[in-house]
Short mmCIF file of C-alpha atoms in Angstrom, two decimals:
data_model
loop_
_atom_site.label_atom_id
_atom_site.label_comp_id
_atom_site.label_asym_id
_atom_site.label_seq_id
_atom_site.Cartn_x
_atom_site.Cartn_y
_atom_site.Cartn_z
CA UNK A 161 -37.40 33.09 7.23
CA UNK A 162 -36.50 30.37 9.54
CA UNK A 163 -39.69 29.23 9.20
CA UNK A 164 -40.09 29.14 5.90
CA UNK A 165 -36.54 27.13 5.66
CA UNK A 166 -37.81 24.40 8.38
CA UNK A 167 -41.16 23.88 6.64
CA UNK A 168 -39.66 23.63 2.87
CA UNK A 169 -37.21 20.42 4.69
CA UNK A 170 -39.67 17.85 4.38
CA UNK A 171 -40.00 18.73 0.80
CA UNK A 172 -36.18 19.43 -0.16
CA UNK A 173 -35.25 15.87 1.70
CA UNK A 174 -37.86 14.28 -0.27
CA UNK A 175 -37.08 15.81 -3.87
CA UNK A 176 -33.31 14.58 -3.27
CA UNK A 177 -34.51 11.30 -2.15
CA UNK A 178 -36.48 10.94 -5.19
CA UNK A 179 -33.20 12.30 -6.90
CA UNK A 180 -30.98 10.15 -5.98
CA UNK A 181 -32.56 7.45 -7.47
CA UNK A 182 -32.44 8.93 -10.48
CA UNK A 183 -28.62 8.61 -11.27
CA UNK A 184 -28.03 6.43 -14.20
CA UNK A 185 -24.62 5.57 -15.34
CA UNK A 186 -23.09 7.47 -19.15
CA UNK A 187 -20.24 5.58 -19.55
CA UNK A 188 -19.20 1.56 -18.95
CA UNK A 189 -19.66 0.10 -15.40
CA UNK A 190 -16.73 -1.99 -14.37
CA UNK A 191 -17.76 -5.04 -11.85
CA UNK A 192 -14.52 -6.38 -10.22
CA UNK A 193 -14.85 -9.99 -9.21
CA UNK A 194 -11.78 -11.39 -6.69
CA UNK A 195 -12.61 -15.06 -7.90
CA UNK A 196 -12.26 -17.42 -10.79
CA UNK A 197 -14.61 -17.28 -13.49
CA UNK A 198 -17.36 -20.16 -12.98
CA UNK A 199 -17.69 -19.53 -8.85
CA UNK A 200 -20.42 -18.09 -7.27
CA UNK A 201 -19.45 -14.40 -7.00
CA UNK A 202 -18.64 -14.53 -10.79
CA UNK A 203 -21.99 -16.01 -11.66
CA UNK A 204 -24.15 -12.85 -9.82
CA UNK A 205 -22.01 -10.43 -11.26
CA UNK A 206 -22.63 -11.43 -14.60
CA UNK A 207 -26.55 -12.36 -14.11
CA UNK A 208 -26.46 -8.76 -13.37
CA UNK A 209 -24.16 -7.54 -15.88
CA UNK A 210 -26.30 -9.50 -18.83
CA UNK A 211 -29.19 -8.45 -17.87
CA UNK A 212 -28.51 -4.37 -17.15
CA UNK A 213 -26.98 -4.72 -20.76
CA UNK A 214 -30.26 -6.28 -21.91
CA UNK A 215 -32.88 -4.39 -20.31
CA UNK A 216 -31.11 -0.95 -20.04
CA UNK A 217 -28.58 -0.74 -22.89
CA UNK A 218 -26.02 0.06 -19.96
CA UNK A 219 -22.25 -1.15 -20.85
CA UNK A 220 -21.42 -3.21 -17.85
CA UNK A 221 -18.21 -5.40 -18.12
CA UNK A 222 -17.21 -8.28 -15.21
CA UNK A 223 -13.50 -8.07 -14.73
CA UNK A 224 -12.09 -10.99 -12.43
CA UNK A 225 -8.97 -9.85 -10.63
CA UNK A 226 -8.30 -12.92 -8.22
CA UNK A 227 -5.35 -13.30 -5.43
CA UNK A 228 -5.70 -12.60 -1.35
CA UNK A 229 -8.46 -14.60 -0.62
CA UNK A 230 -10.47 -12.30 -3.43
CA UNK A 231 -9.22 -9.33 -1.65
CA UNK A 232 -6.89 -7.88 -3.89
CA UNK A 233 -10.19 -6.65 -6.25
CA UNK A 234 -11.86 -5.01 -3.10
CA UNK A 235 -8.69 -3.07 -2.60
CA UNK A 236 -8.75 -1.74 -6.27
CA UNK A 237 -12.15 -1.17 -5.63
CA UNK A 238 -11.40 0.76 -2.84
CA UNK A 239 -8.26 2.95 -4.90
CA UNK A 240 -10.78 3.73 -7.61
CA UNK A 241 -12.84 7.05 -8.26
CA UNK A 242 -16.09 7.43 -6.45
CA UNK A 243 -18.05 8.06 -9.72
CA UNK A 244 -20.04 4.34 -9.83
CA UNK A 245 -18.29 3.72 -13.13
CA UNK A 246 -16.11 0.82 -10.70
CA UNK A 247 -17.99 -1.33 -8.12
CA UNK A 248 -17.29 -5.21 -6.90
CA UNK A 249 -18.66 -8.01 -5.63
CA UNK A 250 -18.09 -8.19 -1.45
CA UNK A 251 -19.03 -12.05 -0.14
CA UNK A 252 -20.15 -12.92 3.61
CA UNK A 253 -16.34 -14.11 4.02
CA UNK A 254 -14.70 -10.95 3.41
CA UNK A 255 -17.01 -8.63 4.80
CA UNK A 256 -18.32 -10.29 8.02
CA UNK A 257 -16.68 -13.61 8.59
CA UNK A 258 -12.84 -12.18 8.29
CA UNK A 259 -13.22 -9.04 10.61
CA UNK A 260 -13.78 -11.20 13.45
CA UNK A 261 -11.32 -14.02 13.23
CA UNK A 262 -8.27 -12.86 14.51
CA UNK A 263 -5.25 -13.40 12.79
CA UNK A 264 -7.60 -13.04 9.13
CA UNK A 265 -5.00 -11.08 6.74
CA UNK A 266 -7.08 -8.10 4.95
CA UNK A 267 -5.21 -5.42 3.19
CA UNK A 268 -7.49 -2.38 4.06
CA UNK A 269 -10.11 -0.72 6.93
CA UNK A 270 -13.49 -2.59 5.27
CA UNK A 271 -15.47 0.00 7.13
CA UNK A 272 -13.57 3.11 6.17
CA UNK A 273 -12.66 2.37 2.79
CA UNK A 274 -15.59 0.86 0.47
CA UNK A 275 -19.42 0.97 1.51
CA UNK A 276 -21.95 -1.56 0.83
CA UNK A 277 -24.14 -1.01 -2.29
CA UNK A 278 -26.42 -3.56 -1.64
CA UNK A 279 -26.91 -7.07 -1.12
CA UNK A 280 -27.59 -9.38 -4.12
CA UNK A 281 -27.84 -13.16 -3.97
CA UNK A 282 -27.71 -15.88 -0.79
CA UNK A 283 -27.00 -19.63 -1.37
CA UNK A 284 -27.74 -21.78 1.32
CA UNK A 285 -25.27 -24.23 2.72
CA UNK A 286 -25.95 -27.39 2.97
CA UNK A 287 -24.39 -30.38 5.67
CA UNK A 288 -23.26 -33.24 3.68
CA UNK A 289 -21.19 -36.77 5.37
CA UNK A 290 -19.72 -39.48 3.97
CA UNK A 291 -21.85 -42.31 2.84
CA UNK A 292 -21.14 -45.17 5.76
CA UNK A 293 -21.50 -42.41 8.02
CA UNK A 294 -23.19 -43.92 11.01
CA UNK A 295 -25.81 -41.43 11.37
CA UNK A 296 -28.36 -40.34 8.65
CA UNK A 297 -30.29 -37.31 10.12
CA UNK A 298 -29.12 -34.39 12.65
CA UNK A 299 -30.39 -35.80 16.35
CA UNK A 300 -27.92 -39.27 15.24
CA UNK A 301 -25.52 -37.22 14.12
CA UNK A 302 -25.63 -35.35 17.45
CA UNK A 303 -25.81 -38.13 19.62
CA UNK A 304 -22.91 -39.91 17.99
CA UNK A 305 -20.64 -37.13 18.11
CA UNK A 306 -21.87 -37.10 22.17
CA UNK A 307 -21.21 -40.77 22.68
CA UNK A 308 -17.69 -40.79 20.86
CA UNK A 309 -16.16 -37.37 21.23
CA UNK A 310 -13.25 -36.64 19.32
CA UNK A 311 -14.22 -39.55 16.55
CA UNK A 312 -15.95 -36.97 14.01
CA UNK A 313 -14.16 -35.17 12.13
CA UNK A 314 -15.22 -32.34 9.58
CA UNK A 315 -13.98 -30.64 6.93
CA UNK A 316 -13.38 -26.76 5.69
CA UNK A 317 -11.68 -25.13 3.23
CA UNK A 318 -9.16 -23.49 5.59
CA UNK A 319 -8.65 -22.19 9.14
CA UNK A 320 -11.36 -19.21 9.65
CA UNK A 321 -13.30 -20.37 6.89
CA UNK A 322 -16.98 -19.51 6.62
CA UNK A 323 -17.07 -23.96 6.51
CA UNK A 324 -15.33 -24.18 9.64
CA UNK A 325 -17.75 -21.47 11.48
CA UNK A 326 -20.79 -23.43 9.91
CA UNK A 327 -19.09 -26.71 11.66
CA UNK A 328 -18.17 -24.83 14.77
CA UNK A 329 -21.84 -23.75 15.26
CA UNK A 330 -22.95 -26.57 14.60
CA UNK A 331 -20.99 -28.02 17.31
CA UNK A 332 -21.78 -24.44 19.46
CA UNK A 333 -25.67 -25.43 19.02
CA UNK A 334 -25.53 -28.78 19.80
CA UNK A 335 -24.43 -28.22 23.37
CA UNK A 336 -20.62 -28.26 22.60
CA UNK A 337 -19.89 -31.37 20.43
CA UNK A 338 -15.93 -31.81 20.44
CA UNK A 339 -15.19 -32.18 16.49
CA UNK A 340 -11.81 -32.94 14.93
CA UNK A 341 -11.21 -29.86 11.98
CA UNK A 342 -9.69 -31.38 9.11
CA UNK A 343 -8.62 -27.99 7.04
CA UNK A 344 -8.10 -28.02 2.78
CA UNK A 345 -7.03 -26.04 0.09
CA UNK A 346 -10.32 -25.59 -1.66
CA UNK A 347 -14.01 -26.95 -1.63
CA UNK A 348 -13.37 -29.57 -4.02
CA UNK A 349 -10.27 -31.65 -2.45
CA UNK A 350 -12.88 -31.40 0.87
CA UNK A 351 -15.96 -32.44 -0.88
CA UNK A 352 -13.45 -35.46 -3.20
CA UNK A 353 -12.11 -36.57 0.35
CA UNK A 354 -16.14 -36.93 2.37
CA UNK A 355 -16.72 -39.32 -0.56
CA UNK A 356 -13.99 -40.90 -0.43
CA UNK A 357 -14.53 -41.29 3.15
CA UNK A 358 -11.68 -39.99 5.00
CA UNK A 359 -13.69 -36.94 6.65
CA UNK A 360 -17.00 -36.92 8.16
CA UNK A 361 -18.78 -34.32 7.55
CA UNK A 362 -18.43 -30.71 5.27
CA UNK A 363 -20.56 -27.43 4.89
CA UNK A 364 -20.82 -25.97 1.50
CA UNK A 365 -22.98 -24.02 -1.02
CA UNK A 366 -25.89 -26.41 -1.47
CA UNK A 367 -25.56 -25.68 -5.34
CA UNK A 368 -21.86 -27.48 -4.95
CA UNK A 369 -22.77 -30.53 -3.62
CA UNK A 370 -26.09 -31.68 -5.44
CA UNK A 371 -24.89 -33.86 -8.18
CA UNK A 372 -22.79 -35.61 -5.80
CA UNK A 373 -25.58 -36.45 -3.62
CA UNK A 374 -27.63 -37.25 -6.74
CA UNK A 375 -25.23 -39.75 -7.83
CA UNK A 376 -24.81 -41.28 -4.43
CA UNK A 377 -21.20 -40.16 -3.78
CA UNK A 378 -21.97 -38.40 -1.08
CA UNK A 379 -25.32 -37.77 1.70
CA UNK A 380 -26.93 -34.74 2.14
CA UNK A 381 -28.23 -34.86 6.15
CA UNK A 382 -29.23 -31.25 6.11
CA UNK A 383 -29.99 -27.77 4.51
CA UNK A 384 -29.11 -24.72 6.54
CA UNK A 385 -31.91 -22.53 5.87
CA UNK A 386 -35.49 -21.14 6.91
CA UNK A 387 -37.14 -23.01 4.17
CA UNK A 388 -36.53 -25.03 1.27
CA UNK A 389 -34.27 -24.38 -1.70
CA UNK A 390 -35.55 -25.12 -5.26
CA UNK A 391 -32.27 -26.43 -6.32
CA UNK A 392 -32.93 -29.34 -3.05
CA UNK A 393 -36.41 -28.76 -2.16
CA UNK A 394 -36.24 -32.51 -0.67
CA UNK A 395 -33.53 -31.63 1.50
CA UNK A 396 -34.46 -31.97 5.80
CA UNK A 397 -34.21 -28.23 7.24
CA UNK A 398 -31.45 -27.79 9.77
CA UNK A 399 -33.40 -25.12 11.41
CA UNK A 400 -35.95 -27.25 12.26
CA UNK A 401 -34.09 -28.69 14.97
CA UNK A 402 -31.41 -25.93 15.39
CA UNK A 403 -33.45 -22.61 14.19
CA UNK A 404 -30.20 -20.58 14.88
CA UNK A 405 -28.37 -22.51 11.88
CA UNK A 406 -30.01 -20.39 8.96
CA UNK A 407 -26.64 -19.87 7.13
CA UNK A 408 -26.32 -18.65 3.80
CA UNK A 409 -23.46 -17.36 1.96
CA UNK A 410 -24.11 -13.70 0.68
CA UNK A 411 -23.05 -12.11 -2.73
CA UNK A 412 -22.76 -8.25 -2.54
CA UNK A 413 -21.99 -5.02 -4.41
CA UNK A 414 -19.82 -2.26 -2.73
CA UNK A 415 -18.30 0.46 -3.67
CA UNK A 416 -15.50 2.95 -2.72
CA UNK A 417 -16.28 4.70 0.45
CA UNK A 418 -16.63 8.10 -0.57
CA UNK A 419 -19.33 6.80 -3.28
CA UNK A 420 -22.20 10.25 -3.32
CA UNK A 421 -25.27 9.09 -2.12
CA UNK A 422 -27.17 9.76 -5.38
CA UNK A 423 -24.60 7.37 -7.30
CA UNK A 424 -24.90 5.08 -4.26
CA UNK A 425 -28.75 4.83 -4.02
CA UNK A 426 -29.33 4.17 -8.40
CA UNK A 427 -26.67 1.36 -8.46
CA UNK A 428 -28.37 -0.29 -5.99
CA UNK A 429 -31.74 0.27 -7.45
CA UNK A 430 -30.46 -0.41 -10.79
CA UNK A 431 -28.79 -4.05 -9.45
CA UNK A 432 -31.52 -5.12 -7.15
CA UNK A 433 -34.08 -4.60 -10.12
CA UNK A 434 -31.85 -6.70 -12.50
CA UNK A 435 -30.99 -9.73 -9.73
CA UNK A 436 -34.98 -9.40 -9.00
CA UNK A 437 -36.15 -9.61 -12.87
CA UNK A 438 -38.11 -12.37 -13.39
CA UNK A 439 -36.04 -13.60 -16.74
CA UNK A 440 -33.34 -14.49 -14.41
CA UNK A 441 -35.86 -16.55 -12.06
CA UNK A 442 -34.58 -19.88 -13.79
CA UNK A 443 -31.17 -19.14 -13.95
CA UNK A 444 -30.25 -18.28 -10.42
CA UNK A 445 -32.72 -21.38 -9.03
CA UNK A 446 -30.05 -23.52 -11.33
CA UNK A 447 -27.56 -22.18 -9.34
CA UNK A 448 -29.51 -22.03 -5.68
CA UNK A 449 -29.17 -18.58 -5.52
CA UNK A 450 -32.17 -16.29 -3.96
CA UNK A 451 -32.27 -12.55 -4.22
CA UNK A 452 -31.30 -10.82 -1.06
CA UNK A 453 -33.02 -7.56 -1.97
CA UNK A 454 -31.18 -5.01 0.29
CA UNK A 455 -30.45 -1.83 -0.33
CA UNK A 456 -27.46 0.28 1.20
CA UNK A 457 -28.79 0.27 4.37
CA UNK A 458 -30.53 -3.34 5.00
CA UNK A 459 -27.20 -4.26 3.92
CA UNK A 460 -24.91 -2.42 5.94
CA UNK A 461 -27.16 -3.60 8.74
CA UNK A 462 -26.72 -6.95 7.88
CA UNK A 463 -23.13 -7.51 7.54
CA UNK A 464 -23.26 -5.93 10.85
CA UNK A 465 -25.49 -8.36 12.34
CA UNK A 466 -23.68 -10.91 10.49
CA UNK A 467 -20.25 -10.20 12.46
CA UNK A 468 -22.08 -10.21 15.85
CA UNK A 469 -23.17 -14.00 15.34
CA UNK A 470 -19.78 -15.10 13.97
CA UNK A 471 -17.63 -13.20 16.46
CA UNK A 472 -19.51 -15.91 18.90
CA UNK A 473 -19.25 -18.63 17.42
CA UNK A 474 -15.36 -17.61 16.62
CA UNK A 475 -14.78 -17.07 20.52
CA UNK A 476 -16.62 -20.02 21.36
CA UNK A 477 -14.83 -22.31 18.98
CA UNK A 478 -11.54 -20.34 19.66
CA UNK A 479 -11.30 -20.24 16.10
CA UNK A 480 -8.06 -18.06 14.39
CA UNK A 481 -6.98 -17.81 10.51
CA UNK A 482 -3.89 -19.52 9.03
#
């Protein structure tokens, strides 16, 4: 009997497996989005949400409930039934940059009380200076910052920002560079005060920045990423001379934690396939995104690996939130 029982595994695990991707959703899905309509986060949920609604017939609605750094929806994601019917969008910030900045204010356990879905869209980040910046590609920026320490100054949207750890490992990778952190209250006050040129330097979502640097108000030095983005495709590689700086900002799903794995496992296979379709392929190039194609695991693995590489550049910079 035992036997029989150990043998029949293999085929039980793989019938469930097949299973659980089978879930598909009978009533209206509910994507909470903790940011203003327009951003980032709120353009991938609704790329998805369109496009489940147009290929499936699925009722999927983006609800944007905004406050605590885009918190406050994670929590109510958290609070809500573990039937699939409520998911939101989780962003590199929350789920891997803020865990391992001290002093970062989050109003629940992350790792106890929601569980990653999967991973959606990336946007590269791109290094952009003033325009009579002294330096016009990464070794003169470098060797400025090394002859005149203390006389560059960067921007970031706020102490423990995901701009400040792009700056800070920046700094990290070039053997230490002593920058001056200028913090603001939002991208665009940062971006409005490189042109005007009262800050040096800024990191931000390459898709934020472009029409700037088209119109001259601003110069792009670098794009932090493996290889080039079709929003900037003329945009210089960072990597090339600092291969650790591949930084993108991530656009997740996640769920509450006690989400069955059958319910876990066809949202993410019904997502992926909708962020992956090839109708959206101009859409989310407009907007620099790339499909991140992870699945529960890959992405739990990633945020992971994601912490591990800002918790070092956090101790090295001795970086803390506001």
């Amino acid at each position: 009997m035992l036997r029989r029982s150990l043998l029949a595994a293999p085929m039980f695990l793989a019938a469930a497996s097949a299973h659980a991707a089978d879930w598909v959703p009978k009533q209206p899905i509910k994507i909470l989005v903790g940011y203003a309509p327009g951003g980032t986060a709120d353009i991938a949920a609704r790329i998805a949400a369109d496009t489940l609604q147009r290929k499936h017939g699925l009722a999927v609605v983006v609800e944007n409930k905004t406050g605590a750094g885009g918190f406050i929806a994670l929590k109510s994601v958290a609070q809500s039934p573990p039937d699939g019917y409520t998911v939101g969008i989780g962003i590199m910030g929350q789920l891997a940059v803020g865990p391992v900045v001290p002093g970062s204010n989050i109003p629940l356990d992350l790792d106890k009380e929601l569980v990653p879905i999967a991973n959606l869209v990336g946007v590269p980040m791109a290094l952009i200076v003033r325009m009579e910046a002294p330096f016009k590609t990464i070794p003169e920026l470098v060797a400025y910052a090394k002859a005149n320490p203390g006389k560059v100054s960067y921007a970031s949207t706020g102490l423990g920002s995901t701009n400040q750890l792009a700056a800070e490992f920046l700094a990290a990778e070039s053997g230490g560079l002593k920058l001056i952190h200028v913090p603001y209250r939002g991208g665009a006050p940062a971006i409005a005060d490189v042109a005007a040129g009262n800050v040096d330097l800024f990191f931000a979502n390459v898709s934020e920045i472009m029409s700037m640097v088209r119109g001259g108000k601003v110069r792009a030095l670098a794009l932090a990423a493996a290889k080039p983005s079709p929003i900037a495709p003329e945009l210089t590689l960072l990597t090339k001379d600092m291969p650790a700086l591949d930084i993108s900002n991530w656009f997740g799903l996640v769920g509450p934690a006690a989400l069955p794995a059958d319910i876990k496992a066809g949202l993410a296979k019904l997502f992926l396939e909708a962020m992956a379709d090839p109708s959206n392929k101009e859409t989310l190039e407009r907007q620099g995104l790339e499909p991140m194609r992870q699945g529960p695991d890959a992405f739990a693995a990633y945020i992971q690996k994601d912490r591990e590489r800002w918790a070092k550049v956090v101790k090295a910079g001795n970086i803390k939130a506001e």
